[in-house]
C-alpha positions as a Python dict, from the first residue, in 0.01 Angstrom:
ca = {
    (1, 'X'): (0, 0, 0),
    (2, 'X'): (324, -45, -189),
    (3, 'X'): (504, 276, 28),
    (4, 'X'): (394, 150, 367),
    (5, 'X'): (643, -74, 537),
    (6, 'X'): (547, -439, 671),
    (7, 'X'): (467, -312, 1001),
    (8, 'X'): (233, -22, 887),
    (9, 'X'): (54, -291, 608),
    (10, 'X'): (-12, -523, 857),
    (11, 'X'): (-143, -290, 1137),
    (12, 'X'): (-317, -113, 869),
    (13, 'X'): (-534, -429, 751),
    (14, 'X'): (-603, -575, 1099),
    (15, 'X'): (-675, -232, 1260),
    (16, 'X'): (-946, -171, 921),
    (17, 'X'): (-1101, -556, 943),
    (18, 'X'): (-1155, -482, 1339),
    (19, 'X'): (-1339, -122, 1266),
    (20, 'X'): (-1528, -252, 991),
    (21, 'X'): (-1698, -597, 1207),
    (22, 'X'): (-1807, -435, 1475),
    (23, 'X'): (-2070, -174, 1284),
    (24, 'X'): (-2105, -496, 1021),
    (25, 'X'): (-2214, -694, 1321),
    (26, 'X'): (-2479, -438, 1487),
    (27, 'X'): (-2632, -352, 1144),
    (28, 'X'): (-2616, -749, 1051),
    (29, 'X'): (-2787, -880, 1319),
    (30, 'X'): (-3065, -585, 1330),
    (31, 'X'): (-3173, -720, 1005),
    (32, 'X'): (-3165, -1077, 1151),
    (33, 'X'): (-3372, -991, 1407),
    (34, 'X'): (-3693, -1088, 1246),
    (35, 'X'): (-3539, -1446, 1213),
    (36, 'X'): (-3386, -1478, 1590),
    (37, 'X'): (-3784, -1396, 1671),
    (38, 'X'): (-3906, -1675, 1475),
    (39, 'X'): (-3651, -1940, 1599),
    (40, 'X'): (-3679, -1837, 2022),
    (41, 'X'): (-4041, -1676, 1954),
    (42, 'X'): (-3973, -1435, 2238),
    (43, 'X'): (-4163, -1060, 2270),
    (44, 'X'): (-4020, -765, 2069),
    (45, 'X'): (-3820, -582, 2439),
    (46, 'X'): (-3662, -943, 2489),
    (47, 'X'): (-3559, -907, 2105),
    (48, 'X'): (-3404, -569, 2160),
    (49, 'X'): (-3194, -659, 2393),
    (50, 'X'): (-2999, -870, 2178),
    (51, 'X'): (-2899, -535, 1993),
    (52, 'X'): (-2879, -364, 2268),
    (53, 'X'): (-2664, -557, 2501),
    (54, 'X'): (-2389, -528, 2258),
    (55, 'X'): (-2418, -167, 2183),
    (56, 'X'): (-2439, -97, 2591),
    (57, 'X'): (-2170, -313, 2705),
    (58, 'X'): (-1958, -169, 2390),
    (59, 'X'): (-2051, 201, 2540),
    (60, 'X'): (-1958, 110, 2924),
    (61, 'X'): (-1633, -44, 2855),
    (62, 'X'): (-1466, 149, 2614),
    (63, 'X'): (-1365, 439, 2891),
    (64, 'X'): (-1201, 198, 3053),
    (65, 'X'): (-1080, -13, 2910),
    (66, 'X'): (-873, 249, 2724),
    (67, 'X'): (-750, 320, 3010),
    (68, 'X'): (-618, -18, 3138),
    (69, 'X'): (-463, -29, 2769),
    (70, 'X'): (-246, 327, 2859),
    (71, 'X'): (-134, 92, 3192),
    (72, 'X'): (-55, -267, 3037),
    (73, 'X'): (-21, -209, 2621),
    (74, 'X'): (-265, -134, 2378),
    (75, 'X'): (-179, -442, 2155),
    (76, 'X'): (-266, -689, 2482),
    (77, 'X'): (-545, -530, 2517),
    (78, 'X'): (-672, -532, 2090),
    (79, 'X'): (-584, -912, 2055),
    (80, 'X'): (-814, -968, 2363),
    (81, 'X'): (-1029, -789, 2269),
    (82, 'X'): (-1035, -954, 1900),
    (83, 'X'): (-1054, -1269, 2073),
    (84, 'X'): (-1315, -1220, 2321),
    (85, 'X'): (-1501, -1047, 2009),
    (86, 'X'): (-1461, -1360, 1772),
    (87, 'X'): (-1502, -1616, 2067),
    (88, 'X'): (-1854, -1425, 2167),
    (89, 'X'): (-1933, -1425, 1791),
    (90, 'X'): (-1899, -1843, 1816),
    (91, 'X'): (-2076, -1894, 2098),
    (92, 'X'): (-2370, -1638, 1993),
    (93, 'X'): (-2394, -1894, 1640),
    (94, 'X'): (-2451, -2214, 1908),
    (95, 'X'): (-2667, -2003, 2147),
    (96, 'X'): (-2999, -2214, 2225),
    (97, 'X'): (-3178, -1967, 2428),
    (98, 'X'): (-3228, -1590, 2362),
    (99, 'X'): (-3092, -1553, 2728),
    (100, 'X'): (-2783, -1713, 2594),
    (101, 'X'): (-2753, -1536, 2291),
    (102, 'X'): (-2761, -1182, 2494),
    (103, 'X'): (-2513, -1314, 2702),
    (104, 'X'): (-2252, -1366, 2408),
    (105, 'X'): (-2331, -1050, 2260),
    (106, 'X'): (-2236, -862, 2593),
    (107, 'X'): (-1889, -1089, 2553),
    (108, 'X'): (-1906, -954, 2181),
    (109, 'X'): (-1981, -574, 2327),
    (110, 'X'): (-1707, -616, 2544),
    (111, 'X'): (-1423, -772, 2331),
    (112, 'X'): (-1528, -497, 2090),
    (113, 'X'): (-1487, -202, 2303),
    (114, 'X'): (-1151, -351, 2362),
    (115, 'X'): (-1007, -335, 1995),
    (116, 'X'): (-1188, -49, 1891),
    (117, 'X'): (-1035, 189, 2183),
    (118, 'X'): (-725, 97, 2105),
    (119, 'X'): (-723, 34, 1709),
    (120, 'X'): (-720, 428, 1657),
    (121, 'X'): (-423, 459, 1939),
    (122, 'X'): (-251, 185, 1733),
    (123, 'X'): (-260, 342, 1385),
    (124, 'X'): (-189, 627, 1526),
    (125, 'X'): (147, 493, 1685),
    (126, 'X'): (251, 324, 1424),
    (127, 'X'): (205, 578, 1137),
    (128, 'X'): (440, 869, 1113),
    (129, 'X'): (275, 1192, 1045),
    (130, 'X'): (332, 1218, 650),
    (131, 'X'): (137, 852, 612),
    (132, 'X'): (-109, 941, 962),
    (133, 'X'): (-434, 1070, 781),
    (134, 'X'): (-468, 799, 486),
    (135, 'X'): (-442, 555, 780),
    (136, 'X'): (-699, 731, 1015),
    (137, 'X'): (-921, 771, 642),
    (138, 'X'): (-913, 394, 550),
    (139, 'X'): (-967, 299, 916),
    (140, 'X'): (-1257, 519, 936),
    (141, 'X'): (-1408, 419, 557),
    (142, 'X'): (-1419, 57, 692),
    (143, 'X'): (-1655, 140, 988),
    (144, 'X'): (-1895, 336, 701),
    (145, 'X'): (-1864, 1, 490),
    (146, 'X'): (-1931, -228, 743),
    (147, 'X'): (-2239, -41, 831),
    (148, 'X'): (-2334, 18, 483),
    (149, 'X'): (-2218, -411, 364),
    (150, 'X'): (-2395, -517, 720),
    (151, 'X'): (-2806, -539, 624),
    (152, 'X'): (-2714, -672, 255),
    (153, 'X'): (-2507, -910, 352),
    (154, 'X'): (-2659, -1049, 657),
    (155, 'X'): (-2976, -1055, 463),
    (156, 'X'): (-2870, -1297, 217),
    (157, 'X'): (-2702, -1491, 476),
    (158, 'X'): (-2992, -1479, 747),
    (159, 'X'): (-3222, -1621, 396),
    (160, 'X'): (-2961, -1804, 263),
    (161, 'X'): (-2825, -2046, 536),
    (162, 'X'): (-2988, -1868, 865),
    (163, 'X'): (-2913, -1609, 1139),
    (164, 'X'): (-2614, -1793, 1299),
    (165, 'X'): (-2423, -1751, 949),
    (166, 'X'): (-2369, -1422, 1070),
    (167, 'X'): (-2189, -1502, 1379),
    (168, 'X'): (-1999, -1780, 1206),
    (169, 'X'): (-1845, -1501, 924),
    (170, 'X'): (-1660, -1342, 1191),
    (171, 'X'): (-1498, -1631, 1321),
    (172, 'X'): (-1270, -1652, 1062),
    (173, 'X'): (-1222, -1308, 1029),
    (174, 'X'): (-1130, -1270, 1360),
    (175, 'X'): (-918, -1515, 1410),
    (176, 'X'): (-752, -1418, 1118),
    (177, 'X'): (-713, -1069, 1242),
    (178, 'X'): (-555, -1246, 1617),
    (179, 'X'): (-301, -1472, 1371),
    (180, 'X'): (-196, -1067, 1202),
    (181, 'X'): (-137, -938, 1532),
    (182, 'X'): (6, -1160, 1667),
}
């Protein structure tokens, strides 16, 4: 990290904590699930939606929402969508219906899609072509960890202090990642 200048760094770590929460977050939550039953005690297609709303809404707005980010600036368009992300990732941790909960994670699917479209564009931009592909590798690696860290750790959390815990970790995390950017 020592040859990258304070520009690349800091793109570099908020552009790698963004690609790593979002798979964290969908692999988290699945193994949550059984808990989120328990508390709402709703039927296993109501339950799936709570996975699936995020991973739809993440897959219908990424298209275009890349493309509004060509038209207005891709770094508008990553700290909204970090803070839609982290602000759907609070309410989803107070959510007292399931109805609710679904709802936030579409806000979470949504802010999501709008960091991740642009957090390649971004690294991309920002890193000439001689530092380019141990960016795009340590950007990628962080999805493959977040996936991989997601079911351990929101296992012990989901046992250890309950399924919102989840939602509450990325709070900080993304609001750290806003103060970076911004």
């Amino acid at each position: 990290m020592s040859d990258y200048t304070a520009q690349e760094r800091s793109t570099l770590i908020v552009a790698t904590l963004t690609s790593f929460m979002g798979p964290f977050m969908i692999s988290a939550v699945n193994v949550a699930l059984p808990a989120i039953q328990a508390e709402f005690k709703v039927d296993a297609v109501r339950l799936s939606w709570i996975t699936t709303a995020f991973l739809l809404s993440v897959a219908v707005f990424l298209v275009p929402v890349g493309k509004i980010a060509d038209i207005h600036g891709r770094k508008k368009m990553f700290t909204a969508g970090l803070a839609l992300f982290t602000l759907g990732a609070l309410l989803a941790g107070f959510a007292g219906t399931v109805n609710l909960l679904i709802f936030f994670r579409v806000l979470q699917g949504i802010g999501s899609a709008m960091f991740l479209t642009t957090g390649m564009a971004i690294v991309t931009s920002v890193f000439p072509p001689n530092k380019r592909g141990r960016a795009i590798g340590i950007y990628v690696a962080a999805v493959y960890i977040g996936l991989s860290a997601g079911p351990f750790v929101g296992g012990i959390f989901t046992q250890q202090i309950g399924w919102r815990s989840i939602f509450f970790l990325a709070v900080p995390l993304g609001v750290g990642s806003v103060a970076i950017t911004l």
